[in-house]
Amino acid sequence: MAAADAVRAGRLRRALDSDLFYSFRRSPLTVVAAVVVLVIGLAALLAPWIAPTDPFDPSSLDLMDGKTPPLKPNEFTGHTFLLGTDDQGRDVFSAILYGARISLLVGFASVVVSMAIGIALGLLAGYRGGWVDSVIMRVADVQLTFPDLLVALMIFGIARGALPIAAQEHMAIPVLILSIGIAKWPQYARTVRGVTMVERGKDYVQAARVVGLPAGKIMRRHILPNVLGPVLVIATLGLSLAIITEATLSFLGVGVPPTSPSLGTLLRIGQEYIASGEWWILFFPAIALVAIALSVNLLGDWLRDALNPRLR
Amino acid sequence: MTIDRNAPPLLRVEDLARVFDVSKPWLARMIEREPRRFVKAVDGVSFSIAKGETFALVGESGSGKSTIARMVVGLIRPTRGRILFDNVDIADPGRTADVARLRRRFQMIFQDPFASLNPRFRVDAIIAEPLTAFGLMSDRAEIEARVADLLKLVRLDPADGRKYPHEFSGGQRQRIAIARALAANPEFIVCDEPTSALDVSVQAQVLNLMRDLQDEFGLTYLLITHNLAVVRHMADDVGVLYLGRLAEVAPTEELFARPRHPYTRMLLDAVPDLRPGGRPRRAITGEIPNPIDPPPGCTFHPRCPLADDRCRREAPGYTRDGGARVACHAVEEGRTETAPPAAFALA
């Protein structure tokens, strides 16, 4: 398929020539942030192959390895760990890789959930207007008066209560994703609604209506593509917030189960030992979390500026 | 082109009216103790268009011409009145099933070709949209062939279909919009100021294309415009709108030869006469009043040189005069100084 290859090559060339890529290359900070996100993302993705131990497998842990400082051999077993171990003898480096995996998974998935809800309701509110708009936006306003964390906690609590005990353990991550996702939809809905209201008034939408295209199709085919730019920006910025929210929930002990720790869980475990001198248990997971959140945020900031024609 | 005046009209609009609610939100209204406010954008408009004919609606900004256009194609619901397309009332909410079937037979061309084409669609996708939306074609090769034909029809290259709208000039874009309007083989096209967003140099090109297409396919046009030169070039009949009401409806030649309504005269007087020794141009005086509270009586009376007490009290009905229908007390009473052309006066 030479023709298809040519098309693909053309597309790649266009992408590399685009304004977006140009502004990306021109911003060293953004390039560094992208590299950090890429490295951590890949490391998290490939954790089972990279990590020296499996921190989720209790049988592989040796309590004798507990609280080994970084790069120093354990005084009983003689094992050395790159970033030390926690109280259970869990390798901190492996735990960070697996933890970042969960943090990123929950972050991405919850952003997808809030995006899906926010885009659907925002399109509906902006396109239909009238009482549909009023109802949806008032619900969003009410939800915005509560802190995201509180809403997520509440939804998490309700979901836990509704689930049978047996299902709680393996449903913990989906429930967490859903609660963070639902806690953050109003921001997407507001933005989407605004763009939709502008696009709805344009003649090309009227032209589609004259042709008798049903409202759902007009929203999907004509308005949705125009909405995606701004949504992508808040989604990127929202990703770091979602990761932090997940870490906060896990830190509070309501997130993922302690048997499969996320970065937040590691922080909770670590903070118990900070006063007794075992600083590495808290320090390295914290650095990893900051690195992810900061890099994603920087990418989001860059994307926002790059897509804003007024700043060009 | 000859028109059979006795043929049943393709489109008949009867007593069409649209009121817009421009009140502030409920809470603000309660606090400021304001009543609800309404704008009568269109009020009691009636006209009919025979098959193959072009009917022009002229008027200043705010006269309601675009509102009428949008009601005719079903983008806005009328508050009152009937819109009969081939004897089916397309404004009747009880007949949506019939209207959905009729929809294929009427189309619209919009004013601004920069806004009416989705910037994210390729031209071929834009033109193909009516075909798929009406379920006329689903076979890809068939659609491609049809789109290529349509592009040729509007004097564009079929290869242009792969481009995006921003790669075209205003006139080319308007021709793409025309191709889209023609895609589903409509009989009737509403043209909302099709040339007013274009450079003067390409206006004639687009208008001539529209006329050629009309001859070729027997199209019927409702032409919305504020440009009297366009009216003269294109229309068989003209309706002059003022504040949502028709001041005068007349065959084009008659309207230009013998304008009856004082407002029509004012519009024609404002057109410069470029012949040597031509009459001096008279500017239009006054502004169109705020339609939220229009003047009582005849809405034109504050600007009318012929206004008297009756005009200030009583809204005029229609008077038939030759081929024209005029809403004016002065015409009805014969008070107009029918400024006769010199030749006429000598005879």
XYZ file of C-alpha atoms in Angstrom:
659
model
C 0.000 0.000 0.000
C 2.377 2.657 -1.278
C -0.398 5.234 -1.553
C -1.424 4.762 2.064
C 2.216 5.067 3.140
C 2.551 8.281 1.181
C -0.565 9.648 2.879
C 0.808 8.659 6.273
C 4.197 10.213 5.513
C 2.405 13.373 4.370
C 0.464 13.457 7.587
C 3.619 13.055 9.660
C 5.335 15.820 7.699
C 2.309 18.071 8.246
C 2.322 17.300 11.960
C 6.028 18.141 12.199
C 5.528 21.342 10.203
C 2.511 22.440 12.202
C 2.395 25.541 14.371
C 1.733 23.359 17.372
C 4.925 21.368 16.963
C 6.881 24.530 16.266
C 5.748 26.151 19.498
C 6.508 22.868 21.268
C 10.098 22.864 20.044
C 10.489 26.499 20.969
C 9.641 25.843 24.626
C 12.462 23.893 26.345
C 10.510 23.601 29.586
C 7.693 21.886 27.733
C 10.085 19.504 26.035
C 11.572 18.559 29.438
C 8.077 18.108 30.879
C 7.085 15.921 27.951
C 10.198 13.797 28.387
C 9.499 13.386 32.129
C 5.895 12.379 31.453
C 7.019 9.998 28.740
C 9.712 8.384 30.923
C 7.470 7.985 33.956
C 4.586 6.851 31.787
C 6.699 4.225 30.035
C 8.273 3.090 33.289
C 4.824 2.717 34.846
C 3.516 0.900 31.798
C 6.468 -1.482 31.735
C 6.650 -1.859 35.526
C 6.277 -5.670 35.544
C 9.377 -5.938 33.355
C 11.440 -3.131 34.883
C 10.721 -3.409 38.585
C 13.182 -5.607 40.544
C 10.378 -7.021 42.742
C 6.601 -7.302 42.635
C 5.386 -5.182 45.552
C 1.812 -6.501 45.173
C 2.900 -10.068 45.854
C 3.078 -10.475 49.642
C 4.929 -13.793 49.333
C 7.938 -12.091 47.776
C 8.341 -9.711 50.693
C 10.792 -10.405 53.456
C 10.078 -8.560 56.698
C 13.787 -8.807 57.496
C 14.396 -6.410 54.562
C 12.237 -3.780 56.264
C 13.378 -0.152 56.444
C 16.576 -0.658 54.473
C 18.072 2.745 53.561
C 18.738 3.472 49.903
C 21.874 1.959 48.357
C 23.025 0.458 51.678
C 23.063 -3.283 52.231
C 20.526 -4.512 54.765
C 22.253 -5.369 58.014
C 20.504 -8.784 58.333
C 20.004 -10.004 54.777
C 22.685 -8.054 52.956
C 20.214 -7.065 50.198
C 20.697 -3.640 48.593
C 17.829 -1.537 47.282
C 18.106 1.469 44.932
C 15.625 3.604 46.886
C 15.465 1.558 50.073
C 12.505 -0.383 51.472
C 9.463 0.406 53.586
C 8.473 -1.187 56.900
C 7.171 -4.337 55.176
C 10.422 -4.816 53.298
C 8.801 -3.597 50.074
C 11.273 -2.172 47.522
C 10.398 1.548 47.272
C 11.552 1.801 43.645
C 9.274 -1.066 42.574
C 6.455 0.316 44.685
C 6.801 3.706 42.971
C 6.678 2.112 39.506
C 3.588 0.090 40.384
C 2.128 3.007 42.304
C 2.600 5.404 39.396
C 0.851 2.834 37.233
C -2.228 2.986 39.437
C -2.042 6.770 39.815
C -1.809 7.300 36.070
C -4.505 4.732 35.347
C -6.909 6.312 37.808
C -5.968 9.795 36.583
C -6.495 9.026 32.893
C -9.622 6.987 33.384
C -11.280 9.528 35.659
C -10.480 12.321 33.191
C -12.116 10.220 30.477
C -15.166 9.756 32.711
C -15.511 13.468 33.486
C -14.865 14.312 29.835
C -17.584 11.939 28.673
C -20.141 13.263 31.153
C -19.091 16.890 30.702
C -19.084 16.826 26.897
C -22.435 15.054 26.665
C -24.195 17.326 29.155
C -22.424 20.474 27.934
C -23.415 19.814 24.312
C -26.981 19.112 25.355
C -27.219 22.230 27.531
C -25.616 24.501 24.976
C -27.497 23.169 21.976
C -30.949 22.787 23.474
C -30.876 25.847 25.714
C -34.011 26.720 27.670
C -34.962 24.577 30.646
C -32.609 21.722 29.702
C -29.729 24.186 29.926
C -31.028 25.643 33.204
C -31.407 22.254 34.893
C -27.991 20.937 33.809
C -26.104 24.111 34.644
C -27.802 24.576 38.032
C -26.826 21.023 38.980
C -23.271 21.859 37.893
C -23.332 25.094 39.914
C -24.518 23.289 43.034
C -21.818 20.664 42.639
C -19.172 23.342 42.141
C -19.980 24.826 45.549
C -18.555 21.660 47.125
C -14.838 20.919 46.942
C -14.051 18.156 44.425
C -12.518 16.067 47.143
C -15.676 16.151 49.259
C -17.826 15.131 46.307
C -15.453 12.320 45.411
C -15.401 11.138 49.043
C -19.185 11.155 49.164
C -19.611 9.220 45.918
C -16.903 6.798 47.000
C -18.652 6.267 50.325
C -22.048 5.695 48.721
C -20.591 3.283 46.162
C -18.748 1.338 48.851
C -21.929 1.121 50.876
C -23.930 -0.110 47.913
C -21.451 -2.812 46.908
C -21.370 -6.221 48.590
C -18.332 -6.730 50.824
C -16.916 -9.436 48.543
C -16.877 -7.089 45.543
C -15.340 -4.141 47.380
C -11.743 -5.221 47.086
C -11.549 -5.663 43.320
C -14.092 -2.937 42.565
C -12.060 -0.363 44.522
C -10.250 1.080 41.502
C -13.297 1.357 39.198
C -15.242 2.968 42.042
C -12.383 5.392 42.644
C -12.250 6.293 38.941
C -15.978 6.879 38.846
C -16.026 9.049 41.972
C -13.174 11.292 40.819
C -14.696 11.383 37.334
C -18.107 12.443 38.568
C -16.577 14.972 40.962
C -14.973 16.879 38.094
C -17.521 16.916 35.240
C -18.969 20.447 35.767
C -15.811 22.185 34.556
C -15.942 20.319 31.248
C -19.665 20.860 30.895
C -19.303 24.619 31.370
C -16.586 24.979 28.762
C -18.340 22.729 26.265
C -21.621 24.567 26.791
C -19.980 27.911 26.076
C -18.348 26.765 22.847
C -21.524 24.969 21.787
C -23.618 28.096 22.219
C -21.232 30.029 19.976
C -21.111 27.301 17.305
C -24.854 26.699 17.376
C -25.469 30.229 16.163
C -23.163 29.892 13.183
C -24.639 29.468 9.729
C -23.032 26.114 9.024
C -25.047 24.627 11.863
C -28.166 26.304 10.473
C -27.315 24.842 7.078
C -27.131 21.382 8.624
C -30.524 21.968 10.227
C -32.037 22.998 6.887
C -30.856 19.684 5.490
C -32.866 18.011 8.223
C -29.916 16.543 10.085
C -31.127 15.378 13.517
C -29.886 17.332 16.539
C -27.751 14.461 17.828
C -25.909 14.199 14.533
C -25.363 17.959 14.337
C -23.833 17.912 17.820
C -21.580 14.975 16.979
C -20.522 15.854 13.458
C -20.435 19.627 13.511
C -20.096 20.922 17.059
C -18.056 18.233 18.813
C -14.872 18.764 16.725
C -14.907 22.459 17.627
C -15.293 21.641 21.297
C -12.379 19.229 21.476
C -9.594 21.869 21.469
C -10.562 23.610 24.719
C -11.578 20.272 26.248
C -8.135 18.839 25.508
C -6.557 21.719 27.432
C -8.692 21.285 30.542
C -8.295 17.538 30.280
C -4.500 17.855 30.413
C -4.626 20.266 33.322
C -7.350 18.093 34.853
C -5.161 15.001 34.592
C -2.657 16.335 37.116
C -5.514 17.410 39.392
C -7.097 13.972 39.111
C -3.792 12.310 39.968
C -3.448 14.544 42.997
C -7.050 13.906 44.036
C -6.435 10.178 43.806
C -3.265 10.551 45.877
C -5.187 12.592 48.450
C -7.943 10.001 48.702
C -5.419 7.190 49.024
C -3.491 9.234 51.556
C -6.693 9.544 53.565
C -6.994 5.771 53.317
C -10.197 5.646 51.264
C -8.705 5.064 47.823
C -7.053 1.934 46.535
C -6.615 -0.992 48.930
C -3.256 -1.085 50.811
C -2.371 -4.386 49.119
C -2.008 -2.554 45.793
C -0.595 0.808 46.853
C -0.774 3.903 44.651
C 1.559 6.869 45.156
C -0.870 8.325 47.704
C -0.875 5.099 49.714
C 2.933 5.109 49.710
C 2.876 8.668 51.072
C 0.546 7.611 53.870
C 2.810 4.719 54.783
C 5.880 6.931 54.503
C 4.622 9.764 56.682
C 4.468 7.391 59.674
C 8.255 6.958 59.498
C 9.405 10.461 58.605
C 9.816 11.398 62.264
C 11.882 8.316 63.019
C 14.490 9.055 60.366
C 13.342 6.674 57.596
C 12.899 9.607 55.193
C 13.205 7.653 51.934
C 9.878 5.881 52.400
C 8.079 9.227 52.057
C 10.583 11.211 50.013
C 10.863 9.194 46.781
C 7.146 8.569 46.220
C 6.553 12.275 46.928
C 9.167 13.285 44.343
C 7.585 10.943 41.798
C 4.128 12.419 42.435
C 5.391 15.995 42.166
C 7.288 15.172 38.974
C 4.206 13.672 37.319
C 1.795 16.402 38.419
C 4.162 19.246 37.590
C 5.110 17.896 34.163
C 1.529 17.218 33.160
C 0.595 20.677 34.372
C 3.383 22.297 32.350
C 2.213 20.409 29.276
C -1.306 21.625 29.912
C -0.166 25.229 30.291
C 1.766 25.038 27.065
C -1.174 23.482 25.230
C -3.496 26.188 26.521
C -1.200 28.942 25.277
C -0.423 27.211 22.001
C -4.092 26.729 21.171
C -5.035 30.278 22.156
C -4.871 32.346 18.974
C -4.777 35.580 20.939
C -1.419 34.716 22.494
C 0.289 33.939 19.194
C -38.341 33.504 -19.093
C -42.106 33.412 -19.270
C -44.114 32.735 -16.175
C -47.544 31.243 -16.125
C -49.289 33.613 -13.768
C -52.260 31.318 -13.421
C -50.256 28.336 -12.225
C -50.769 27.538 -8.539
C -47.976 29.088 -6.515
C -45.205 26.820 -5.265
C -44.973 28.784 -2.043
C -47.732 30.770 -0.437
C -47.183 32.681 2.780
C -50.308 33.810 4.576
C -50.463 36.302 7.430
C -47.040 35.221 8.690
C -45.968 36.682 12.026
C -43.173 36.097 14.471
C -42.905 37.620 17.905
C -39.627 37.330 19.808
C -39.576 37.454 23.580
C -36.762 39.827 24.498
C -37.665 40.098 28.184
C -34.962 40.065 30.770
C -34.721 36.927 32.907
C -37.574 36.423 35.346
C -35.631 37.435 38.443
C -34.241 40.646 36.930
C -37.730 41.517 35.719
C -39.229 41.065 39.172
C -36.553 43.168 40.851
C -36.679 46.017 38.352
C -40.482 45.783 38.042
C -40.301 45.665 34.307
C -42.959 44.122 32.099
C -42.158 41.438 29.572
C -40.971 42.807 26.267
C -41.725 41.492 22.836
C -40.514 42.328 19.358
C -42.841 41.827 16.447
C -40.106 40.951 13.971
C -42.582 39.936 11.297
C -46.230 40.944 11.356
C -48.931 39.821 8.950
C -46.812 39.158 5.880
C -48.458 37.482 2.885
C -47.051 36.749 -0.541
C -46.851 33.939 -3.005
C -44.244 32.710 -5.441
C -45.060 30.872 -8.635
C -42.931 27.978 -9.820
C -39.795 29.132 -11.613
C -40.187 32.674 -10.391
C -37.925 34.806 -8.222
C -39.499 36.800 -5.434
C -37.308 39.386 -3.761
C -37.814 40.727 -0.270
C -36.100 44.067 0.245
C -35.788 46.132 3.362
C -33.375 47.821 5.723
C -31.620 45.989 8.547
C -34.129 44.996 11.169
C -37.058 44.885 8.782
C -37.523 41.164 9.383
C -36.401 39.834 6.035
C -34.004 37.236 7.417
C -36.612 36.147 9.970
C -39.007 35.425 7.111
C -36.311 33.464 5.282
C -35.598 31.390 8.365
C -39.275 30.695 8.972
C -39.756 29.547 5.402
C -36.999 26.936 5.686
C -38.163 25.887 9.140
C -35.290 27.208 11.259
C -37.687 29.387 13.264
C -41.283 28.583 14.094
C -43.811 31.259 13.140
C -45.974 32.695 15.911
C -48.914 32.938 13.558
C -49.759 32.321 9.951
C -49.295 29.632 7.352
C -46.482 28.733 4.997
C -47.882 26.591 2.207
C -45.313 24.745 0.161
C -47.020 22.845 -2.619
C -50.246 23.223 -0.603
C -48.815 21.657 2.564
C -48.564 23.921 5.598
C -44.925 23.480 6.621
C -45.428 25.649 9.700
C -48.078 23.292 11.067
C -46.498 21.326 13.936
C -49.055 18.546 13.355
C -47.580 17.708 9.969
C -43.920 17.165 10.799
C -43.878 13.844 8.948
C -45.042 15.494 5.710
C -42.657 18.380 6.272
C -39.699 16.023 6.694
C -40.490 14.624 3.266
C -40.917 18.084 1.756
C -37.682 19.346 3.248
C -35.631 17.839 0.454
C -37.434 20.088 -2.003
C -36.354 23.353 -0.393
C -32.911 24.599 0.499
C -31.164 27.721 1.664
C -28.108 29.759 0.685
C -26.711 31.858 3.483
C -25.312 35.347 3.547
C -21.787 34.770 4.743
C -19.987 31.949 2.924
C -17.228 32.152 5.542
C -19.684 31.120 8.257
C -21.958 28.778 6.370
C -19.314 26.168 5.520
C -17.939 24.110 8.390
C -14.208 24.946 8.437
C -13.338 21.425 9.559
C -15.045 19.648 6.685
C -13.577 19.064 3.274
C -15.584 20.591 0.465
C -16.757 17.219 -0.837
C -18.066 16.304 2.620
C -19.901 19.629 2.835
C -21.577 19.127 -0.520
C -22.372 15.483 0.179
C -24.083 16.213 3.479
C -27.601 16.770 2.046
C -27.272 13.568 0.011
C -26.606 11.419 3.047
C -28.847 13.402 5.408
C -31.854 12.881 3.157
C -30.839 9.289 2.537
C -30.697 9.858 -1.204
C -27.426 8.043 -1.721
C -25.233 5.797 0.345
C -22.876 4.330 -2.199
C -19.522 6.093 -1.956
C -18.709 6.056 -5.644
C -22.162 7.361 -6.462
C -21.806 10.216 -3.977
C -18.357 11.057 -5.312
C -19.681 11.248 -8.853
C -22.590 13.447 -7.783
C -20.291 15.803 -5.866
C -17.997 16.088 -8.886
C -20.996 16.930 -11.081
C -22.156 19.560 -8.629
C -18.712 21.155 -8.474
C -18.635 21.330 -12.262
C -22.115 22.815 -12.212
C -20.903 25.743 -10.110
C -17.802 26.133 -12.317
C -15.336 24.594 -9.875
C -12.852 21.817 -10.478
C -13.973 18.390 -9.163
C -10.478 18.077 -7.648
C -11.355 21.046 -5.410
C -13.489 18.654 -3.386
C -10.442 17.483 -1.470
C -9.657 20.988 -0.226
C -10.900 22.815 2.840
C -13.154 25.901 2.665
C -10.408 28.268 3.823
C -8.493 27.543 0.624
C -11.166 29.339 -1.426
C -12.134 32.952 -2.053
C -15.473 34.386 -0.988
C -17.052 33.947 -4.396
C -15.795 30.381 -4.687
C -17.111 29.603 -1.232
C -20.513 30.955 -2.103
C -20.492 28.715 -5.163
C -19.662 25.766 -2.917
C -22.653 26.757 -0.772
C -24.782 26.823 -3.931
C -23.516 23.363 -4.874
C -24.533 22.105 -1.442
C -27.962 23.682 -1.804
C -28.409 21.985 -5.179
C -27.181 18.577 -4.038
C -30.591 17.179 -3.164
C -32.231 18.497 -6.357
C -34.455 21.051 -4.641
C -37.146 23.035 -6.440
C -37.110 26.022 -4.172
C -34.137 27.900 -2.716
C -34.191 30.625 -0.128
C -31.255 32.963 -0.729
C -30.507 35.130 2.292
C -28.428 38.034 0.956
C -26.332 35.660 -1.162
C -23.985 38.360 -2.423
C -23.842 41.000 0.281
C -20.731 39.482 1.880
C -18.890 39.325 -1.448
C -16.675 41.746 -3.329
C -18.568 43.739 -5.916
C -16.498 42.138 -8.663
C -17.716 38.643 -7.881
C -21.301 39.530 -6.977
C -22.426 39.539 -10.613
C -20.648 36.248 -11.230
C -22.564 34.546 -8.413
C -25.866 36.140 -9.409
C -25.462 35.088 -13.035
C -24.652 31.569 -11.931
C -27.839 31.576 -9.868
C -29.842 32.693 -12.891
C -28.292 30.090 -15.158
C -29.091 27.389 -12.627
C -32.636 28.701 -12.342
C -33.099 28.390 -16.106
C -31.491 24.980 -16.199
C -33.430 23.395 -13.347
C -36.553 25.549 -13.204
C -35.688 26.674 -9.684
C -37.871 28.999 -7.651
C -36.064 31.590 -5.537
C -36.984 33.615 -2.525
C -34.285 36.267 -2.599
C -33.606 38.302 0.502
C -31.590 41.434 -0.155
C -31.152 45.089 0.598
C -29.592 45.782 -2.766
C -32.014 47.196 -5.316
C -29.648 46.522 -8.206
C -29.712 42.829 -7.288
C -33.509 42.938 -7.186
C -33.703 44.462 -10.631
C -31.260 41.913 -12.031
C -32.886 38.862 -10.506
C -36.473 39.256 -9.386
C -39.839 38.868 -11.077
C -41.738 40.243 -8.102
C -40.653 42.371 -5.183
C -41.948 42.788 -1.663
C -40.778 45.863 0.228
C -40.566 45.216 3.939
C -40.722 47.881 6.596
C -40.622 46.974 10.287
C -41.875 43.462 9.680
C -44.751 44.480 7.415
C -44.964 44.480 3.643
C -45.304 48.074 2.505
C -45.665 47.212 -1.149
C -45.695 44.123 -3.324
C -45.349 44.599 -7.067
C -43.865 43.109 -10.207
C -40.265 44.278 -10.452
C -40.621 46.366 -13.595
C -43.692 48.083 -12.251
C -42.063 48.811 -8.922
C -39.065 50.460 -10.503
C -41.113 52.330 -13.103
C -43.815 53.528 -10.757
C -43.092 53.101 -7.053
C -46.271 53.764 -5.098
C -45.497 53.543 -1.413
C -43.620 56.582 -0.069
C -41.067 54.223 1.484
C -40.396 52.489 -1.830
C -39.902 55.877 -3.432
C -37.505 56.870 -0.727
C -35.464 53.708 -1.333
C -35.389 54.272 -5.092
C -34.524 57.947 -4.717
C -31.524 56.990 -2.642
C -30.028 55.065 -5.559
C -27.668 57.380 -7.412
C -28.584 58.054 -11.037
C -25.352 57.948 -12.977
C -26.701 59.197 -16.302
C -25.522 62.673 -17.261
C -28.118 65.154 -16.113
C -29.757 62.497 -13.993
C -31.849 63.512 -11.025
C -29.933 64.300 -7.864
C -29.689 61.535 -5.305
C -31.800 62.054 -2.235
C -30.567 60.439 0.952
C -32.941 58.375 3.042
C -34.102 60.409 6.008
C -34.579 59.078 9.501
C -33.889 55.658 10.876
C -35.903 52.532 11.208
C -37.682 52.818 14.609
C -37.088 50.451 17.487
C -39.342 47.461 16.823
C -39.882 46.940 20.569
C -42.240 49.901 20.615
C -43.101 50.761 17.037
C -44.935 54.005 16.244
C -48.731 53.806 16.364
C -50.776 53.800 13.182
C -48.719 53.332 10.062
C -45.253 52.434 11.334
C -43.683 54.516 8.575
C -45.406 57.793 9.501
C -42.498 59.426 11.400
C -40.414 59.312 8.208
C -43.188 59.788 5.685
C -43.536 63.102 3.824
C -47.217 62.371 3.204
C -48.212 61.463 6.747
C -51.385 63.001 8.168
C -53.498 62.431 11.272
C -55.046 59.252 9.963
C -51.604 57.759 9.314
C -50.641 58.451 12.921
C -53.753 56.723 14.283
C -54.653 53.913 11.991
C -52.583 51.139 10.446
C -53.255 50.972 6.719
C -54.721 47.945 4.962
C -53.730 46.919 1.465
C -54.886 48.809 -1.629
C -54.687 47.139 -5.033
C -53.286 49.366 -7.734
C -52.444 47.813 -11.077
C -50.248 44.803 -10.394
C -49.244 46.175 -7.030
C -50.510 45.825 -3.479
C -49.735 48.831 -1.302
C -50.245 49.471 2.411
C -50.632 53.259 2.487
C -53.452 55.637 3.334
C -52.074 58.249 0.955
C -52.172 55.834 -1.978
C -55.656 54.699 -0.998
C -56.914 58.296 -0.823
C -55.041 59.383 -3.949
C -53.072 61.956 -1.983
C -49.737 61.079 -3.607
C -48.363 63.707 -5.932
C -47.808 60.945 -8.479
C -44.704 62.684 -9.758
C -45.395 61.784 -13.371
C -42.508 61.113 -15.689
C -42.060 64.011 -18.099
C -43.224 62.045 -21.138
C -46.343 61.021 -19.313
C -47.179 64.601 -18.351
C -46.840 65.866 -21.940
C -49.212 63.268 -23.315
